[in-house]
PDB file of C-alpha atoms in Angstrom:
ATOM      1  CA  MET A   1     -30.507   3.127   9.365  1.00 62.00           C
ATOM      2  CA  GLU A   2     -28.231   5.418   7.309  1.00 79.00           C
ATOM      3  CA  LYS A   3     -26.330   6.431  10.458  1.00 83.00           C
ATOM      4  CA  LYS A   4     -25.771   2.782  11.351  1.00 86.00           C
ATOM      5  CA  LEU A   5     -24.534   2.072   7.826  1.00 87.00           C
ATOM      6  CA  ALA A   6     -22.189   5.079   7.942  1.00 88.00           C
ATOM      7  CA  LEU A   7     -20.854   4.010  11.343  1.00 90.00           C
ATOM      8  CA  ARG A   8     -20.344   0.455  10.103  1.00 91.00           C
ATOM      9  CA  GLY A   9     -18.485   1.698   7.047  1.00 89.00           C
ATOM     10  CA  MET A  10     -16.276   4.013   9.095  1.00 91.00           C
ATOM     11  CA  LEU A  11     -15.353   1.269  11.578  1.00 93.00           C
ATOM     12  CA  LEU A  12     -14.630  -1.260   8.838  1.00 93.00           C
ATOM     13  CA  THR A  13     -12.386   1.060   6.822  1.00 92.00           C
ATOM     14  CA  LEU A  14     -10.584   2.166   9.996  1.00 93.00           C
ATOM     15  CA  PHE A  15     -10.113  -1.497  10.872  1.00 95.00           C
ATOM     16  CA  GLY A  16      -8.770  -2.280   7.405  1.00 93.00           C
ATOM     17  CA  GLY A  17      -6.310   0.616   7.571  1.00 93.00           C
ATOM     18  CA  THR A  18      -5.178  -0.420  11.043  1.00 96.00           C
ATOM     19  CA  LEU A  19      -4.531  -3.957   9.819  1.00 96.00           C
ATOM     20  CA  TRP A  20      -2.446  -2.609   6.929  1.00 94.00           C
ATOM     21  CA  GLY A  21      -0.338  -0.703   9.450  1.00 95.00           C
ATOM     22  CA  PHE A  22      -0.018  -3.814  11.605  1.00 97.00           C
ATOM     23  CA  SER A  23       1.055  -5.800   8.537  1.00 96.00           C
ATOM     24  CA  GLY A  24       3.854  -3.326   7.854  1.00 96.00           C
ATOM     25  CA  THR A  25       5.129  -3.675  11.415  1.00 97.00           C
ATOM     26  CA  CYS A  26       5.015  -7.472  11.114  1.00 97.00           C
ATOM     27  CA  GLY A  27       7.176  -7.042   8.038  1.00 97.00           C
ATOM     28  CA  GLN A  28       9.576  -4.830   9.999  1.00 97.00           C
ATOM     29  CA  PHE A  29       9.834  -7.490  12.708  1.00 97.00           C
ATOM     30  CA  LEU A  30      10.588 -10.279  10.243  1.00 97.00           C
ATOM     31  CA  LEU A  31      13.043  -8.221   8.190  1.00 97.00           C
ATOM     32  CA  GLN A  32      14.961  -6.736  11.116  1.00 96.00           C
ATOM     33  CA  THR A  33      14.931  -9.510  13.726  1.00 96.00           C
ATOM     34  CA  LYS A  34      14.567 -12.782  11.806  1.00 95.00           C
ATOM     35  CA  GLY A  35      17.100 -12.132   9.061  1.00 91.00           C
ATOM     36  CA  LEU A  36      14.587 -12.209   6.196  1.00 95.00           C
ATOM     37  CA  THR A  37      14.890 -10.097   3.054  1.00 96.00           C
ATOM     38  CA  SER A  38      12.222  -8.556   0.858  1.00 97.00           C
ATOM     39  CA  ASP A  39      13.557 -10.836  -1.933  1.00 97.00           C
ATOM     40  CA  TRP A  40      12.139 -13.768   0.061  1.00 97.00           C
ATOM     41  CA  LEU A  41       9.227 -12.207   1.931  1.00 97.00           C
ATOM     42  CA  VAL A  42       7.468 -10.284  -0.850  1.00 97.00           C
ATOM     43  CA  PRO A  43       7.142 -13.077  -3.478  1.00 97.00           C
ATOM     44  CA  ILE A  44       5.722 -15.475  -0.874  1.00 96.00           C
ATOM     45  CA  ARG A  45       3.424 -12.834   0.574  1.00 95.00           C
ATOM     46  CA  LEU A  46       2.072 -11.811  -2.842  1.00 96.00           C
ATOM     47  CA  PHE A  47       1.601 -15.343  -4.130  1.00 97.00           C
ATOM     48  CA  SER A  48      -0.101 -16.604  -0.959  1.00 96.00           C
ATOM     49  CA  ALA A  49      -2.361 -13.585  -0.502  1.00 94.00           C
ATOM     50  CA  GLY A  50      -3.177 -13.494  -4.215  1.00 95.00           C
ATOM     51  CA  LEU A  51      -4.117 -17.156  -4.187  1.00 95.00           C
ATOM     52  CA  ALA A  52      -6.390 -16.595  -1.179  1.00 92.00           C
ATOM     53  CA  LEU A  53      -8.138 -13.624  -2.817  1.00 91.00           C
ATOM     54  CA  VAL A  54      -8.563 -15.440  -6.139  1.00 94.00           C
ATOM     55  CA  LEU A  55     -10.133 -18.386  -4.302  1.00 93.00           C
ATOM     56  CA  LEU A  56     -12.534 -15.967  -2.587  1.00 89.00           C
ATOM     57  CA  CYS A  57     -13.451 -14.562  -6.006  1.00 90.00           C
ATOM     58  CA  LEU A  58     -14.031 -18.069  -7.337  1.00 93.00           C
ATOM     59  CA  VAL A  59     -16.375 -18.817  -4.429  1.00 91.00           C
ATOM     60  CA  ARG A  60     -18.294 -15.573  -4.921  1.00 87.00           C
ATOM     61  CA  GLU A  61     -18.274 -15.192  -8.699  1.00 86.00           C
ATOM     62  CA  LYS A  62     -17.378 -18.672  -9.970  1.00 86.00           C
ATOM     63  CA  SER A  63     -16.346 -18.758 -13.643  1.00 84.00           C
ATOM     64  CA  ARG A  64     -16.633 -14.960 -13.988  1.00 87.00           C
ATOM     65  CA  ALA A  65     -13.337 -14.742 -12.092  1.00 90.00           C
ATOM     66  CA  PHE A  66     -11.566 -15.893 -15.292  1.00 94.00           C
ATOM     67  CA  VAL A  67     -13.267 -13.437 -17.658  1.00 94.00           C
ATOM     68  CA  ILE A  68     -10.548 -10.846 -17.026  1.00 94.00           C
ATOM     69  CA  TRP A  69      -7.957 -13.164 -18.606  1.00 96.00           C
ATOM     70  CA  ARG A  70      -9.977 -13.537 -21.806  1.00 94.00           C
ATOM     71  CA  GLU A  71     -10.637  -9.821 -22.164  1.00 95.00           C
ATOM     72  CA  ASN A  72      -7.640  -8.006 -20.648  1.00 94.00           C
ATOM     73  CA  ALA A  73      -4.762 -10.429 -20.120  1.00 95.00           C
ATOM     74  CA  GLY A  74      -2.109  -7.959 -21.312  1.00 95.00           C
ATOM     75  CA  ARG A  75      -3.156  -5.105 -19.030  1.00 95.00           C
ATOM     76  CA  LEU A  76      -3.486  -7.502 -16.089  1.00 96.00           C
ATOM     77  CA  LEU A  77       0.016  -8.884 -16.663  1.00 96.00           C
ATOM     78  CA  VAL A  78       1.442  -5.351 -16.776  1.00 94.00           C
ATOM     79  CA  PHE A  79      -0.367  -4.487 -13.546  1.00 94.00           C
ATOM     80  CA  GLY A  80       0.828  -7.627 -11.764  1.00 95.00           C
ATOM     81  CA  VAL A  81       4.448  -7.468 -12.926  1.00 93.00           C
ATOM     82  CA  LEU A  82       5.109  -3.710 -12.951  1.00 89.00           C
ATOM     83  CA  GLY A  83       2.424  -2.365 -10.625  1.00 90.00           C
ATOM     84  CA  MET A  84       1.695  -4.786  -7.826  1.00 93.00           C
ATOM     85  CA  SER A  85       5.103  -6.413  -7.486  1.00 95.00           C
ATOM     86  CA  MET A  86       6.981  -3.114  -7.724  1.00 96.00           C
ATOM     87  CA  CYS A  87       4.718  -1.437  -5.176  1.00 93.00           C
ATOM     88  CA  GLN A  88       5.095  -4.213  -2.623  1.00 95.00           C
ATOM     89  CA  TYR A  89       8.802  -4.846  -3.164  1.00 97.00           C
ATOM     90  CA  THR A  90       9.816  -1.203  -2.790  1.00 97.00           C
ATOM     91  CA  TYR A  91       7.555  -0.789   0.256  1.00 97.00           C
ATOM     92  CA  PHE A  92       8.915  -3.755   2.217  1.00 97.00           C
ATOM     93  CA  THR A  93      12.497  -2.926   1.228  1.00 97.00           C
ATOM     94  CA  ALA A  94      11.928   0.586   2.604  1.00 97.00           C
ATOM     95  CA  ILE A  95      10.584  -0.941   5.834  1.00 97.00           C
ATOM     96  CA  GLY A  96      13.669  -3.110   6.166  1.00 96.00           C
ATOM     97  CA  ALA A  97      15.895  -0.048   5.723  1.00 96.00           C
ATOM     98  CA  SER A  98      13.950   2.153   8.155  1.00 96.00           C
ATOM     99  CA  ASN A  99      10.718   1.224   9.938  1.00 96.00           C
ATOM    100  CA  ALA A 100       7.073   0.594   9.148  1.00 96.00           C
ATOM    101  CA  GLY A 101       5.904   4.089  10.111  1.00 96.00           C
ATOM    102  CA  THR A 102       8.449   6.020   8.047  1.00 97.00           C
ATOM    103  CA  ALA A 103       8.148   3.726   5.022  1.00 96.00           C
ATOM    104  CA  THR A 104       4.345   3.955   5.034  1.00 96.00           C
ATOM    105  CA  VAL A 105       4.348   7.743   5.335  1.00 96.00           C
ATOM    106  CA  LEU A 106       6.855   8.106   2.476  1.00 96.00           C
ATOM    107  CA  GLN A 107       4.650   5.861   0.345  1.00 95.00           C
ATOM    108  CA  TYR A 108       1.804   8.313   0.972  1.00 93.00           C
ATOM    109  CA  LEU A 109       3.647  10.789  -1.246  1.00 95.00           C
ATOM    110  CA  GLY A 110       2.140   8.739  -4.085  1.00 92.00           C
ATOM    111  CA  PRO A 111      -1.104  10.746  -4.384  1.00 89.00           C
ATOM    112  CA  VAL A 112       0.899  13.975  -4.758  1.00 92.00           C
ATOM    113  CA  LEU A 113       2.852  12.376  -7.617  1.00 92.00           C
ATOM    114  CA  ILE A 114      -0.437  11.280  -9.193  1.00 89.00           C
ATOM    115  CA  MET A 115      -1.751  14.828  -8.936  1.00 88.00           C
ATOM    116  CA  ILE A 116       1.378  16.225 -10.608  1.00 90.00           C
ATOM    117  CA  TYR A 117       1.175  13.600 -13.378  1.00 88.00           C
ATOM    118  CA  LEU A 118      -2.504  14.289 -14.074  1.00 86.00           C
ATOM    119  CA  SER A 119      -1.904  18.038 -14.004  1.00 88.00           C
ATOM    120  CA  VAL A 120       0.896  17.737 -16.594  1.00 89.00           C
ATOM    121  CA  ARG A 121      -1.162  15.370 -18.755  1.00 88.00           C
ATOM    122  CA  SER A 122      -4.169  17.695 -18.740  1.00 87.00           C
ATOM    123  CA  ARG A 123      -1.897  20.746 -19.236  1.00 88.00           C
ATOM    124  CA  GLN A 124      -3.495  22.541 -16.329  1.00 89.00           C
ATOM    125  CA  MET A 125      -1.708  24.464 -13.632  1.00 88.00           C
ATOM    126  CA  PRO A 126      -2.137  22.977 -10.145  1.00 88.00           C
ATOM    127  CA  SER A 127      -4.721  24.763  -8.025  1.00 89.00           C
ATOM    128  CA  PRO A 128      -3.648  26.674  -4.887  1.00 90.00           C
ATOM    129  CA  THR A 129      -4.697  23.657  -2.803  1.00 91.00           C
ATOM    130  CA  GLU A 130      -2.605  21.337  -4.953  1.00 90.00           C
ATOM    131  CA  LEU A 131       0.393  23.667  -4.773  1.00 92.00           C
ATOM    132  CA  ALA A 132       0.060  23.685  -0.985  1.00 93.00           C
ATOM    133  CA  ALA A 133       0.044  19.876  -1.040  1.00 92.00           C
ATOM    134  CA  ILE A 134       3.256  19.840  -3.123  1.00 93.00           C
ATOM    135  CA  VAL A 135       4.980  22.237  -0.718  1.00 95.00           C
ATOM    136  CA  LEU A 136       3.907  20.174   2.302  1.00 95.00           C
ATOM    137  CA  ALA A 137       5.046  16.942   0.628  1.00 95.00           C
ATOM    138  CA  VAL A 138       8.507  18.385  -0.108  1.00 95.00           C
ATOM    139  CA  LEU A 139       8.754  19.891   3.389  1.00 96.00           C
ATOM    140  CA  GLY A 140       7.690  16.631   5.042  1.00 95.00           C
ATOM    141  CA  THR A 141      10.240  14.618   3.061  1.00 95.00           C
ATOM    142  CA  PHE A 142      12.952  17.167   3.903  1.00 94.00           C
ATOM    143  CA  LEU A 143      12.155  16.955   7.628  1.00 94.00           C
ATOM    144  CA  LEU A 144      12.174  13.157   7.597  1.00 95.00           C
ATOM    145  CA  ALA A 145      15.440  12.987   5.661  1.00 94.00           C
ATOM    146  CA  THR A 146      17.411  15.708   7.468  1.00 94.00           C
ATOM    147  CA  HIS A 147      15.457  16.627  10.637  1.00 92.00           C
ATOM    148  CA  GLY A 148      15.637  20.201   9.401  1.00 88.00           C
ATOM    149  CA  LYS A 149      19.433  20.272   9.066  1.00 87.00           C
ATOM    150  CA  PRO A 150      20.549  20.555   5.418  1.00 84.00           C
ATOM    151  CA  GLY A 151      23.554  18.386   4.690  1.00 79.00           C
ATOM    152  CA  ALA A 152      22.957  16.093   7.679  1.00 82.00           C
ATOM    153  CA  MET A 153      20.997  12.981   6.756  1.00 86.00           C
ATOM    154  CA  ALA A 154      18.819  11.645   9.567  1.00 90.00           C
ATOM    155  CA  LEU A 155      17.439   8.913   7.309  1.00 93.00           C
ATOM    156  CA  SER A 156      19.770   6.544   5.490  1.00 93.00           C
ATOM    157  CA  GLY A 157      20.164   6.997   1.759  1.00 93.00           C
ATOM    158  CA  LYS A 158      18.853   3.477   1.213  1.00 96.00           C
ATOM    159  CA  ALA A 159      15.713   4.129   3.276  1.00 96.00           C
ATOM    160  CA  LEU A 160      15.029   7.421   1.486  1.00 96.00           C
ATOM    161  CA  PHE A 161      15.604   5.882  -1.960  1.00 97.00           C
ATOM    162  CA  TRP A 162      13.304   2.922  -1.392  1.00 97.00           C
ATOM    163  CA  GLY A 163      10.705   5.067   0.377  1.00 96.00           C
ATOM    164  CA  LEU A 164      10.526   7.484  -2.565  1.00 96.00           C
ATOM    165  CA  ALA A 165      10.592   4.530  -4.985  1.00 96.00           C
ATOM    166  CA  SER A 166       7.588   3.079  -3.171  1.00 96.00           C
ATOM    167  CA  ALA A 167       5.735   6.398  -3.649  1.00 95.00           C
ATOM    168  CA  VAL A 168       6.455   6.285  -7.392  1.00 94.00           C
ATOM    169  CA  ALA A 169       5.420   2.629  -7.505  1.00 93.00           C
ATOM    170  CA  LEU A 170       2.200   3.426  -5.630  1.00 91.00           C
ATOM    171  CA  ALA A 171       1.383   6.153  -8.139  1.00 90.00           C
ATOM    172  CA  ILE A 172       1.865   3.729 -11.055  1.00 89.00           C
ATOM    173  CA  TYR A 173      -0.013   0.986  -9.215  1.00 88.00           C
ATOM    174  CA  THR A 174      -2.935   3.339  -8.543  1.00 85.00           C
ATOM    175  CA  VAL A 175      -3.326   4.877 -12.012  1.00 86.00           C
ATOM    176  CA  GLN A 176      -2.459   1.988 -14.364  1.00 88.00           C
ATOM    177  CA  PRO A 177      -5.239  -0.491 -13.434  1.00 90.00           C
ATOM    178  CA  VAL A 178      -8.126   2.017 -13.296  1.00 86.00           C
ATOM    179  CA  PRO A 179      -9.853   0.599 -16.436  1.00 91.00           C
ATOM    180  CA  LEU A 180      -9.562  -2.902 -14.964  1.00 92.00           C
ATOM    181  CA  LEU A 181     -10.926  -1.799 -11.589  1.00 88.00           C
ATOM    182  CA  ASN A 182     -13.870  -0.052 -13.210  1.00 86.00           C
ATOM    183  CA  ARG A 183     -14.742  -3.112 -15.278  1.00 91.00           C
ATOM    184  CA  TYR A 184     -13.994  -6.039 -12.950  1.00 90.00           C
ATOM    185  CA  GLY A 185     -13.863  -4.646  -9.410  1.00 86.00           C
ATOM    186  CA  SER A 186     -11.081  -4.411  -6.851  1.00 86.00           C
ATOM    187  CA  ALA A 187     -11.237  -7.953  -5.487  1.00 87.00           C
ATOM    188  CA  MET A 188     -10.683  -9.703  -8.810  1.00 92.00           C
ATOM    189  CA  VAL A 189      -8.038  -7.289 -10.102  1.00 92.00           C
ATOM    190  CA  THR A 190      -6.107  -7.275  -6.835  1.00 92.00           C
ATOM    191  CA  GLY A 191      -6.226 -11.037  -6.379  1.00 94.00           C
ATOM    192  CA  TRP A 192      -4.961 -11.824  -9.864  1.00 96.00           C
ATOM    193  CA  GLY A 193      -2.469  -8.940  -9.712  1.00 95.00           C
ATOM    194  CA  MET A 194      -0.976 -10.307  -6.507  1.00 95.00           C
ATOM    195  CA  LEU A 195      -0.808 -13.813  -7.915  1.00 96.00           C
ATOM    196  CA  VAL A 196       0.901 -12.622 -11.117  1.00 97.00           C
ATOM    197  CA  GLY A 197       3.261 -10.377  -9.143  1.00 96.00           C
ATOM    198  CA  GLY A 198       4.118 -13.177  -6.750  1.00 97.00           C
ATOM    199  CA  VAL A 199       4.941 -15.546  -9.616  1.00 97.00           C
ATOM    200  CA  ALA A 200       7.021 -12.876 -11.385  1.00 97.00           C
ATOM    201  CA  LEU A 201       9.068 -12.021  -8.281  1.00 97.00           C
ATOM    202  CA  GLY A 202       9.347 -15.710  -7.428  1.00 97.00           C
ATOM    203  CA  LEU A 203      10.898 -16.454 -10.817  1.00 97.00           C
ATOM    204  CA  LEU A 204      13.193 -13.438 -10.441  1.00 96.00           C
ATOM    205  CA  PHE A 205      14.449 -14.060  -6.888  1.00 97.00           C
ATOM    206  CA  ARG A 206      13.795 -17.815  -6.480  1.00 97.00           C
ATOM    207  CA  PRO A 207      13.028 -17.699  -2.740  1.00 96.00           C
ATOM    208  CA  TRP A 208      12.976 -21.512  -2.588  1.00 93.00           C
ATOM    209  CA  MET A 209      16.735 -21.445  -3.296  1.00 94.00           C
ATOM    210  CA  MET A 210      17.531 -19.092  -0.412  1.00 94.00           C
ATOM    211  CA  GLN A 211      18.927 -20.258   2.897  1.00 90.00           C
ATOM    212  CA  VAL A 212      16.229 -19.014   5.265  1.00 91.00           C
ATOM    213  CA  GLN A 213      15.671 -20.190   8.829  1.00 91.00           C
ATOM    214  CA  VAL A 214      11.910 -20.696   8.884  1.00 93.00           C
ATOM    215  CA  ASP A 215      10.765 -21.266  12.454  1.00 95.00           C
ATOM    216  CA  SER A 216       7.368 -21.015  14.116  1.00 96.00           C
ATOM    217  CA  VAL A 217       7.749 -17.255  14.618  1.00 97.00           C
ATOM    218  CA  VAL A 218       8.420 -16.685  10.909  1.00 97.00           C
ATOM    219  CA  VAL A 219       5.428 -18.851   9.979  1.00 96.00           C
ATOM    220  CA  LEU A 220       3.200 -16.927  12.409  1.00 97.00           C
ATOM    221  CA  GLY A 221       4.482 -13.571  11.164  1.00 96.00           C
ATOM    222  CA  MET A 222       3.874 -14.489   7.515  1.00 96.00           C
ATOM    223  CA  ALA A 223       0.414 -15.813   8.394  1.00 96.00           C
ATOM    224  CA  LEU A 224      -0.444 -12.510  10.090  1.00 96.00           C
ATOM    225  CA  ILE A 225       0.784 -10.511   7.095  1.00 96.00           C
ATOM    226  CA  ILE A 226      -1.139 -12.663   4.614  1.00 94.00           C
ATOM    227  CA  LEU A 227      -4.365 -13.383   6.510  1.00 92.00           C
ATOM    228  CA  LEU A 228      -4.794 -10.257   8.635  1.00 93.00           C
ATOM    229  CA  GLY A 229      -2.749  -7.677   6.762  1.00 91.00           C
ATOM    230  CA  THR A 230      -4.028  -8.648   3.330  1.00 88.00           C
ATOM    231  CA  VAL A 231      -7.146 -10.816   3.182  1.00 87.00           C
ATOM    232  CA  ALA A 232      -8.942  -9.518   6.305  1.00 91.00           C
ATOM    233  CA  ALA A 233      -7.836  -5.907   5.765  1.00 91.00           C
ATOM    234  CA  PHE A 234      -8.885  -5.950   2.129  1.00 86.00           C
ATOM    235  CA  THR A 235     -12.257  -7.561   2.892  1.00 86.00           C
ATOM    236  CA  ALA A 236     -12.989  -5.040   5.666  1.00 90.00           C
ATOM    237  CA  TYR A 237     -11.960  -2.123   3.461  1.00 89.00           C
ATOM    238  CA  LEU A 238     -14.113  -3.234   0.528  1.00 82.00           C
ATOM    239  CA  GLU A 239     -17.160  -3.701   2.764  1.00 86.00           C
ATOM    240  CA  GLY A 240     -16.458  -0.337   4.364  1.00 88.00           C
ATOM    241  CA  ILE A 241     -16.353   1.591   1.093  1.00 85.00           C
ATOM    242  CA  ARG A 242     -19.569  -0.175   0.077  1.00 80.00           C
ATOM    243  CA  CYS A 243     -21.179   1.478   3.095  1.00 87.00           C
ATOM    244  CA  VAL A 244     -19.633   4.963   2.964  1.00 85.00           C
ATOM    245  CA  GLY A 245     -18.266   5.304  -0.572  1.00 80.00           C
ATOM    246  CA  PRO A 246     -14.674   5.322  -1.880  1.00 75.00           C
ATOM    247  CA  LYS A 247     -13.846   8.942  -0.999  1.00 74.00           C
ATOM    248  CA  LYS A 248     -14.705   8.726   2.701  1.00 80.00           C
ATOM    249  CA  GLY A 249     -13.469   5.152   2.895  1.00 81.00           C
ATOM    250  CA  SER A 250     -10.047   6.055   1.511  1.00 79.00           C
ATOM    251  CA  LEU A 251      -9.727   8.886   4.023  1.00 83.00           C
ATOM    252  CA  TYR A 252     -10.655   6.633   6.945  1.00 86.00           C
ATOM    253  CA  ALA A 253      -8.150   4.036   5.708  1.00 86.00           C
ATOM    254  CA  SER A 254      -5.455   6.719   5.860  1.00 88.00           C
ATOM    255  CA  ILE A 255      -5.125   5.697   9.497  1.00 92.00           C
ATOM    256  CA  GLU A 256      -2.647   3.151   8.099  1.00 94.00           C
ATOM    257  CA  PRO A 257       0.553   5.205   8.604  1.00 95.00           C
ATOM    258  CA  VAL A 258      -0.645   6.293  12.053  1.00 94.00           C
ATOM    259  CA  SER A 259      -1.224   2.692  13.096  1.00 96.00           C
ATOM    260  CA  ALA A 260       2.083   1.601  11.529  1.00 96.00           C
ATOM    261  CA  THR A 261       3.888   4.270  13.537  1.00 96.00           C
ATOM    262  CA  ILE A 262       2.135   3.303  16.790  1.00 96.00           C
ATOM    263  CA  PHE A 263       2.729  -0.432  16.284  1.00 96.00           C
ATOM    264  CA  SER A 264       6.360   0.228  15.357  1.00 96.00           C
ATOM    265  CA  PHE A 265       6.827   2.337  18.497  1.00 96.00           C
ATOM    266  CA  LEU A 266       5.084  -0.061  20.890  1.00 96.00           C
ATOM    267  CA  TRP A 267       6.270  -3.357  19.427  1.00 96.00           C
ATOM    268  CA  MET A 268       9.629  -2.630  17.798  1.00 96.00           C
ATOM    269  CA  LYS A 269      10.571   0.203  20.194  1.00 95.00           C
ATOM    270  CA  THR A 270      11.284   2.456  17.224  1.00 95.00           C
ATOM    271  CA  GLU A 271      12.031   5.981  18.372  1.00 93.00           C
ATOM    272  CA  PHE A 272      10.459   8.946  16.577  1.00 95.00           C
ATOM    273  CA  GLY A 273      11.605  12.496  17.244  1.00 94.00           C
ATOM    274  CA  TYR A 274       9.458  15.602  16.967  1.00 94.00           C
ATOM    275  CA  MET A 275      10.955  16.326  13.525  1.00 95.00           C
ATOM    276  CA  ASP A 276       9.848  12.862  12.350  1.00 96.00           C
ATOM    277  CA  LEU A 277       6.331  13.470  13.623  1.00 95.00           C
ATOM    278  CA  LEU A 278       6.247  16.927  12.035  1.00 96.00           C
ATOM    279  CA  GLY A 279       7.354  15.408   8.736  1.00 96.00           C
ATOM    280  CA  PHE A 280       4.652  12.743   9.073  1.00 96.00           C
ATOM    281  CA  ALA A 281       2.037  15.437   9.683  1.00 95.00           C
ATOM    282  CA  CYS A 282       3.116  17.445   6.623  1.00 96.00           C
ATOM    283  CA  ILE A 283       2.935  14.446   4.287  1.00 96.00           C
ATOM    284  CA  LEU A 284      -0.329  13.062   5.657  1.00 94.00           C
ATOM    285  CA  SER A 285      -2.005  16.469   5.467  1.00 93.00           C
ATOM    286  CA  THR A 286      -1.611  16.290   1.680  1.00 92.00           C
ATOM    287  CA  ILE A 287      -4.130  13.433   1.592  1.00 88.00           C
ATOM    288  CA  PHE A 288      -6.816  15.585   3.166  1.00 86.00           C
ATOM    289  CA  LEU A 289      -5.956  18.625   1.061  1.00 88.00           C
ATOM    290  CA  LEU A 290      -6.119  16.670  -2.196  1.00 85.00           C
ATOM    291  CA  SER A 291      -9.300  14.850  -1.194  1.00 79.00           C
ATOM    292  CA  ALA A 292     -11.015  18.105  -0.298  1.00 70.00           C
ATOM    293  CA  GLY A 293     -10.047  20.274  -3.219  1.00 60.00           C
ATOM    294  CA  SER A 294      -8.240  18.561  -6.076  1.00 53.00           C
ATOM    295  CA  PRO A 295     -10.006  18.547  -9.457  1.00 50.00           C
ATOM    296  CA  HIS A 296      -7.215  16.405 -10.941  1.00 48.00           C
ATOM    297  CA  THR A 297      -6.872  13.489  -8.594  1.00 51.00           C
ATOM    298  CA  GLY A 298     -10.522  12.613  -8.131  1.00 44.00           C
ATOM    299  CA  SER A 299     -10.977   8.925  -7.434  1.00 44.00           C
ATOM    300  CA  HIS A 300      -7.220   8.377  -7.803  1.00 44.00           C
ATOM    301  CA  ILE A 301      -6.525   9.985  -4.430  1.00 44.00           C
ATOM    302  CA  ARG A 302      -6.109   6.670  -2.650  1.00 46.00           C
ATOM    303  CA  ASN A 303      -6.704   3.259  -4.113  1.00 50.00           C
ATOM    304  CA  LYS A 304      -5.195   1.284  -1.265  1.00 51.00           C
ATOM    305  CA  VAL A 305      -6.006  -2.361  -1.686  1.00 46.00           C
ATOM    306  CA  VAL A 306      -3.001  -4.133  -0.227  1.00 51.00           C
TER     307      VAL A 306
END
């Protein structure tokens, strides 16, 4: 019975991570072939997905879904406006400037930044494993940006900026809501955070004022991002970590950048050189190093919920 539960959890978290990667490639398709911008896509995606998740919480938990507003409205607003919206906006902007695979891998620098932050806060020197992760993260970023040739940028400055910004945003997004997640659970916090973030970005960018050609392909692409890449992926991931625990579940879900790269290659015909793949490998290896031996990161290693 335990083996069946472990297998179920592994498959569900792998499925959730794969859907996140697919969602990123859908975003790449819409941003690069349909003339959309992250100013339009991200507010609509966050608001729609947040509304769907909040409705699921209302069905499951009824009036308890509103308790978070009575007890922690301020922290939730900060998470939605500065955490969720920033994380998603920087990520999709990085995709638009590069591709889903590269943007997702750069975002995975976030756990290394979390480790450095927690190490400084606790005034403890990083362990040898953590130092190795830092070196690999820097090396991987260098290979992606220059293909090993200092002074020759292989990645555009815009793509590198937004990719690194998404890593910083992911670190903030992962650490800031921990008290909320511990008290109310991922589903409720994420749903409300998305809804708040979607409203905030909507008021900032006013997507309803933009001249956007919305055809059936755009509608289908947005539906896939919202329903498969958010609601289904999140539901599968949550059920998966219930079966195998958050540490194993987060590692299985790290298939996300791999799937984003594969989907981007097969669907968008994005070309990746051996230096790109080597850079990917360096950055992704930090996840496994930190999960295996970091006393600082702990449960912060990967709190992927979107």
